CSV table of C-alpha atoms in Angstrom, one decimal:
chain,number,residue,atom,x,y,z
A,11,UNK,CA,143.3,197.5,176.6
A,12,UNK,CA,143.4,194.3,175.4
A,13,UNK,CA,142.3,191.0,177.5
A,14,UNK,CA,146.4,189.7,177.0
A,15,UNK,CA,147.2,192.9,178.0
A,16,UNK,CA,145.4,193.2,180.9
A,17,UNK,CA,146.1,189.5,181.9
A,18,UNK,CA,149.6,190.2,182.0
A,19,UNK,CA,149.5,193.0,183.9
A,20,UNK,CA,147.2,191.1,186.4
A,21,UNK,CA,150.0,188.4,186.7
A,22,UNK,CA,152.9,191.1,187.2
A,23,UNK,CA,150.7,192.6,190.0
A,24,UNK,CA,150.1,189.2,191.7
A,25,UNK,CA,153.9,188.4,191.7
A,26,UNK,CA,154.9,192.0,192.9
A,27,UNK,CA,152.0,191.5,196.2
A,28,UNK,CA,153.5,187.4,197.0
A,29,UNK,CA,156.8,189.1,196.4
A,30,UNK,CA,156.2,192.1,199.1
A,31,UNK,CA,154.0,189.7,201.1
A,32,UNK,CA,157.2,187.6,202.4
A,33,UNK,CA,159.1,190.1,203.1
A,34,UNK,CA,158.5,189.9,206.6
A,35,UNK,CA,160.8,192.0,208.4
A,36,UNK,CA,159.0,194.9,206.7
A,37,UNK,CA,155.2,193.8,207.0
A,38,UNK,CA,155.8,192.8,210.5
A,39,UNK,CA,156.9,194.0,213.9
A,40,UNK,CA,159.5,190.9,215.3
A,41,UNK,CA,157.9,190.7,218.6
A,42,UNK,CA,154.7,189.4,215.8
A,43,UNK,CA,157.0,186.9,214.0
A,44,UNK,CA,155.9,183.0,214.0
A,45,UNK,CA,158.4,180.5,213.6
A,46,UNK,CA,157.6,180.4,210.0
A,47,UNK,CA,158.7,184.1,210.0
A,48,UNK,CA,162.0,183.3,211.8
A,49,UNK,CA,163.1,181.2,209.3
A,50,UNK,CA,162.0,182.6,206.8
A,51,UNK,CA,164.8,185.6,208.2
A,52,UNK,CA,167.4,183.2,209.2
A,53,UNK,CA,167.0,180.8,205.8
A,54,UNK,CA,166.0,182.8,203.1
A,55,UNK,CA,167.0,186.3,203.1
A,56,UNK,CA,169.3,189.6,201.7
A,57,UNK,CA,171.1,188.8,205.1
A,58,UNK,CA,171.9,185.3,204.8
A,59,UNK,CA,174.0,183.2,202.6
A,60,UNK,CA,175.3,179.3,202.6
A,61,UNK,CA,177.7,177.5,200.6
A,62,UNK,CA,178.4,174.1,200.9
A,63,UNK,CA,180.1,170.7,198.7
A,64,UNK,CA,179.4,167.3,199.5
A,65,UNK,CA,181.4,164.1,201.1
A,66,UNK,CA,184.3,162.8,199.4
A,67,UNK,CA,187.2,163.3,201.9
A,68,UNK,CA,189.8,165.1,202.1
A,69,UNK,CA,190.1,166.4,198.8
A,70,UNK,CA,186.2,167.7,198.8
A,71,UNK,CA,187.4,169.7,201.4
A,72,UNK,CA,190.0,171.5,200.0
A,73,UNK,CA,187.8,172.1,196.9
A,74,UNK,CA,187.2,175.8,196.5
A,75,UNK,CA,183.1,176.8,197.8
A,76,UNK,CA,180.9,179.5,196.3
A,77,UNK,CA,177.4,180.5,197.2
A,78,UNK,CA,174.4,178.4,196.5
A,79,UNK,CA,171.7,180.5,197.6
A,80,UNK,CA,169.7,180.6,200.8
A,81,UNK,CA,171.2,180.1,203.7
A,82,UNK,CA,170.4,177.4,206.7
A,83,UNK,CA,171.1,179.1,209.7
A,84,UNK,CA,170.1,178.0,213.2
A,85,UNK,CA,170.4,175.2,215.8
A,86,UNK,CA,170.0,172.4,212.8
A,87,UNK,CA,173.0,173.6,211.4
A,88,UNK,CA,174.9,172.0,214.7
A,89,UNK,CA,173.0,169.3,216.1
A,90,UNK,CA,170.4,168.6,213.8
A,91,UNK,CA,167.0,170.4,215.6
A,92,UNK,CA,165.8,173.4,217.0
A,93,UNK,CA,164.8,172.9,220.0
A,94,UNK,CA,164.5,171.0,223.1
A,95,UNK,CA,166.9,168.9,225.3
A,96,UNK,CA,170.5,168.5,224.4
A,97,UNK,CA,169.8,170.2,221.3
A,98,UNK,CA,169.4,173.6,223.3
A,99,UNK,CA,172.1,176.2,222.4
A,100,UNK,CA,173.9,178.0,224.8
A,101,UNK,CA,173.6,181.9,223.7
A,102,UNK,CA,171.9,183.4,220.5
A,103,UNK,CA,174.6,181.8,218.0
A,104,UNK,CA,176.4,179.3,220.3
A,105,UNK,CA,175.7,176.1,218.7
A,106,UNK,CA,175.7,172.3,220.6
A,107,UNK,CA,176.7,169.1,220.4
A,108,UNK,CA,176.9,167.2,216.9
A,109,UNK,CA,179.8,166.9,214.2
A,110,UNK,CA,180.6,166.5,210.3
A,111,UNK,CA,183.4,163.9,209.5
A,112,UNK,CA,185.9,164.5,206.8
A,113,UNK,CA,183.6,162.7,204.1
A,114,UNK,CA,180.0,164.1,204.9
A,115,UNK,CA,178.2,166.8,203.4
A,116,UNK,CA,179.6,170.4,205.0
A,117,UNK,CA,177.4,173.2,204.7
A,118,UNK,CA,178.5,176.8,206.1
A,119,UNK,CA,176.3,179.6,206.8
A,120,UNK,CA,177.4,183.6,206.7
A,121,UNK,CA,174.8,185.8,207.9
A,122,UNK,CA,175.1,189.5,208.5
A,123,UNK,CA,174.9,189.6,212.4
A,124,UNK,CA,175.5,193.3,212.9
A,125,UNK,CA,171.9,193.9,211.2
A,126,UNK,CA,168.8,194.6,213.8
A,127,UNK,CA,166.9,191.7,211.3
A,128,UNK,CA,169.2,189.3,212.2
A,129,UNK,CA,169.2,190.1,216.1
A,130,UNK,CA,166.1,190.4,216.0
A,131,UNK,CA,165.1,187.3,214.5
A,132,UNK,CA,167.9,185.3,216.8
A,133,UNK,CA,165.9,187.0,219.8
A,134,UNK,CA,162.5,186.1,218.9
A,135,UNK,CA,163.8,182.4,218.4
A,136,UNK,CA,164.7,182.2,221.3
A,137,UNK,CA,161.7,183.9,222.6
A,138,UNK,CA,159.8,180.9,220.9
A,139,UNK,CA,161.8,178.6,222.3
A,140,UNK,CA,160.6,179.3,225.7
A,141,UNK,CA,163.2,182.0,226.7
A,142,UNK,CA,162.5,184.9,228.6
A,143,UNK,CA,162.3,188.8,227.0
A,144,UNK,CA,164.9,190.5,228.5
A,145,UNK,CA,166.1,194.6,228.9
A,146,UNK,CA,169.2,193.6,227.6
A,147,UNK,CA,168.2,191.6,224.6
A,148,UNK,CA,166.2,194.4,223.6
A,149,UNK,CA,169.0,197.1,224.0
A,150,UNK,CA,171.2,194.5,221.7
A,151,UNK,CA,168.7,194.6,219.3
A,152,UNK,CA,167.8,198.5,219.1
A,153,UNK,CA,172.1,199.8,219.8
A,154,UNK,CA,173.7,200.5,216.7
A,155,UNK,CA,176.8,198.0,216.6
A,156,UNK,CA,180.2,199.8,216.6
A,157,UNK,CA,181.6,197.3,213.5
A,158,UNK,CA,180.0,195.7,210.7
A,159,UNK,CA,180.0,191.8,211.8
A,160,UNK,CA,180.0,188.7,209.9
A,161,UNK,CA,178.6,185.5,211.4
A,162,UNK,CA,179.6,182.1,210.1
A,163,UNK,CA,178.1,178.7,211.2
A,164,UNK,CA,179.0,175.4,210.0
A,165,UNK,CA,178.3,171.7,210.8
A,166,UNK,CA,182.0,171.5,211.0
A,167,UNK,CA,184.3,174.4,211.9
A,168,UNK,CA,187.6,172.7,212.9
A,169,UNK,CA,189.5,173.9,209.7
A,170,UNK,CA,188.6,177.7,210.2
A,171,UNK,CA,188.9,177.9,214.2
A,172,UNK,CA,192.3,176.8,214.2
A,173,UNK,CA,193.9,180.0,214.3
A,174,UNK,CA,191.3,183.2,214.6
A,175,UNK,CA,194.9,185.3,213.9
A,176,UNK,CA,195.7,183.6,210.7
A,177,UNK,CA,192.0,184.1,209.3
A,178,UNK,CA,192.6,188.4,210.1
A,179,UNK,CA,195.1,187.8,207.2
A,180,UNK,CA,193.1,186.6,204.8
A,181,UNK,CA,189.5,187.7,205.6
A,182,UNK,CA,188.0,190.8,204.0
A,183,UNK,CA,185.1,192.8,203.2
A,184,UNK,CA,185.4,194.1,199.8
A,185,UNK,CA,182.4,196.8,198.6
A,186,UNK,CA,182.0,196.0,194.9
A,187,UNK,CA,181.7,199.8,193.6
A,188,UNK,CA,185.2,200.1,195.3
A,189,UNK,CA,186.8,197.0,195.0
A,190,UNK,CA,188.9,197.7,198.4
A,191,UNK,CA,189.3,195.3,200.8
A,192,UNK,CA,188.2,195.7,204.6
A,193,UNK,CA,190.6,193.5,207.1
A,194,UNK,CA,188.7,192.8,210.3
A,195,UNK,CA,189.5,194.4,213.2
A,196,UNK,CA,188.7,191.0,215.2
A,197,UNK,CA,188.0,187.3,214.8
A,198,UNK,CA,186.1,185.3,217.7
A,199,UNK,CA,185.7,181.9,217.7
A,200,UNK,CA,182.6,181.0,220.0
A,201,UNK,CA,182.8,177.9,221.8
A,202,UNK,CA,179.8,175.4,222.7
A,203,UNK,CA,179.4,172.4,224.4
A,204,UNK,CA,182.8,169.8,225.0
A,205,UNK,CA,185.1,173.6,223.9
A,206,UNK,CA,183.9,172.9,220.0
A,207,UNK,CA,183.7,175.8,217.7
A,208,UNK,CA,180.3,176.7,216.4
A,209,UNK,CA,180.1,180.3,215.4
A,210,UNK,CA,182.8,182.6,214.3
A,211,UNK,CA,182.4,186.3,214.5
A,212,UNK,CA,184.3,188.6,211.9
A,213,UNK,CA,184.5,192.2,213.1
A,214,UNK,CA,184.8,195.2,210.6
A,215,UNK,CA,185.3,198.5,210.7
A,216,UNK,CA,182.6,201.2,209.5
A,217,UNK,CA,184.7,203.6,208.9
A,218,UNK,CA,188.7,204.4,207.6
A,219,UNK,CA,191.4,206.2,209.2
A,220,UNK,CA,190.0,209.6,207.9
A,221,UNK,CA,186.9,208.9,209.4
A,222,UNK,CA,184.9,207.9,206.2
A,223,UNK,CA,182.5,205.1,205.7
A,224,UNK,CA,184.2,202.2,204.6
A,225,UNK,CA,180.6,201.0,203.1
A,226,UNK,CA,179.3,204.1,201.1
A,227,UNK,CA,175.4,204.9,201.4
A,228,UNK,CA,174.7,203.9,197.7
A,229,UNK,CA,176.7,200.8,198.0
A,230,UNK,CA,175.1,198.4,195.9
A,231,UNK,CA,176.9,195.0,197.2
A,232,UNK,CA,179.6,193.5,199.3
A,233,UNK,CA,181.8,190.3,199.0
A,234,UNK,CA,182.8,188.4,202.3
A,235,UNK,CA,186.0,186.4,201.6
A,236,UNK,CA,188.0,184.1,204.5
A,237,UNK,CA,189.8,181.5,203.7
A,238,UNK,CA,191.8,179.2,205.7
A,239,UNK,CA,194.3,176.4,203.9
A,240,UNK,CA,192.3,176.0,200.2
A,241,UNK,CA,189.0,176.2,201.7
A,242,UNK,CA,187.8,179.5,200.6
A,243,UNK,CA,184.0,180.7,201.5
A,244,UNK,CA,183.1,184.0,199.5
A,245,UNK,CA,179.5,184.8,199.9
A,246,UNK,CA,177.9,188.4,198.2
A,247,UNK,CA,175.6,190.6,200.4
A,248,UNK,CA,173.5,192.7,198.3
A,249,UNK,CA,173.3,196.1,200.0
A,250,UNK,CA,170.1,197.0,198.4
A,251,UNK,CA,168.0,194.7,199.9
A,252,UNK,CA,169.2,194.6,203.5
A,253,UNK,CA,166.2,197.6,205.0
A,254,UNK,CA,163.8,196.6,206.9
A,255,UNK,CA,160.7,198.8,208.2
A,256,UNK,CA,163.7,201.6,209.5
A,257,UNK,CA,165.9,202.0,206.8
A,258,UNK,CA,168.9,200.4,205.8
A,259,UNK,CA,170.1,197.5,207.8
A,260,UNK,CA,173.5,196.5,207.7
């Protein structure tokens, strides 16, 4: 074997052990996670997704949004920290004080909150944060969720919290092997601090009528479309790459 040869080889190696080194919901048990780890869940990974546009009134935010890669997801997203004070959220995904005006930069967030990863990594945050493991945090985290659910965040959620009916109209999961579309079952708005919405919760069903799967095993990826006025937010979840040290995760 040649010296290029065997270089290059070398290199592909290194890449595929920094690759499989930051996965960290598979090298790592979550009760073990850092806050580095954490974020590394809720910023940058197969469960998490952000798009965003910039200021420019009212017309920026009526322009169409697509996906821009990793997601920020957490308290920054509302109030600009993580921790501490005022900036403390109220549950797992309730957000806090803070707020976008019509010309600012709005960034949303869609992460794939019926996946133990995610739970998981909202518990030990909060676990870091000074909270206290509880029995029912961990039951949440190891109980199978009855519906696939969708979580989206965003620095300013008036437009979609409006009207959580009117978003069950146009919101859909849409597996892209099948190309069918999946209408939620339920839309929540969580509320924070002074009633403002923070978090809205997008319900699925995992299976149809005849009692099969809406999301087939071998499903390679999903869409997540909702909409409300000309705001659209569609976001793809790759189904591939959501398993963590169980299995699939989704």
């Amino acid at each position: 074997m040649s010296k290029k040869i065997a270089g290059v080889l070398a290199a592909v190696l290194f890449a595929a052990v920094v690759v499989c080194a930051t996965d960290v919901w598979k090298d790592k048990d979550y009760q073990s996670w850092d806050q580095k780890d954490v974020d590394k869940i809720l910023k940058d990974s197969p469960w998490t997704k952000t798009v965003q546009f910039g200021g420019g009134g009212s017309a920026g935010m009526d322009a169409p949004l697509t996906a821009t890669g990793a997601a920020a997801h957490g308290d920054q997203s509302v109030s600009g920290n993580s921790s501490g004070g005022g900036g403390r959220p109220t549950s797992a995904i309730n957000g806090t004080k803070g707020s976008a005006g019509a010309g600012e930069e709005m960034n949303f967030t869609i992460s794939w909150y019926s996946s133990r990863t995610i739970r998981e990594a909202l518990e030990r945050r909060r676990e870091l944060g000074g909270g206290t493991p509880s029995d029912d945090a961990k039951k949440n985290m190891t109980a199978e969720l009855a519906t696939f659910q969708v979580l989206v965040r965003s620095n300013n959620l008036g437009m979609f919290a409006k009207d959580s009916d009117a978003l069950k109209t146009v919101s859909y999961l849409m597996p892209k092997s099948t190309k069918e579309k999946i209408a939620p079952t339920t839309v929540t708005v969580e509320k924070g601090q002074g009633d403002r919405p923070v978090a809205i919760i997008y319900e699925f069903p995992k299976k149809t009528a005849s009692g099969e799967p809406t999301i087939a095993a071998n499903e390679k990826a999903v869409e997540f479309f909702t909409q409300s006025g000309k705001t659209q937010l569609k976001v793809s979840f790759e189904i591939t790459k959501m398993a963590d040290k169980q299995g699939a995760d989704f």
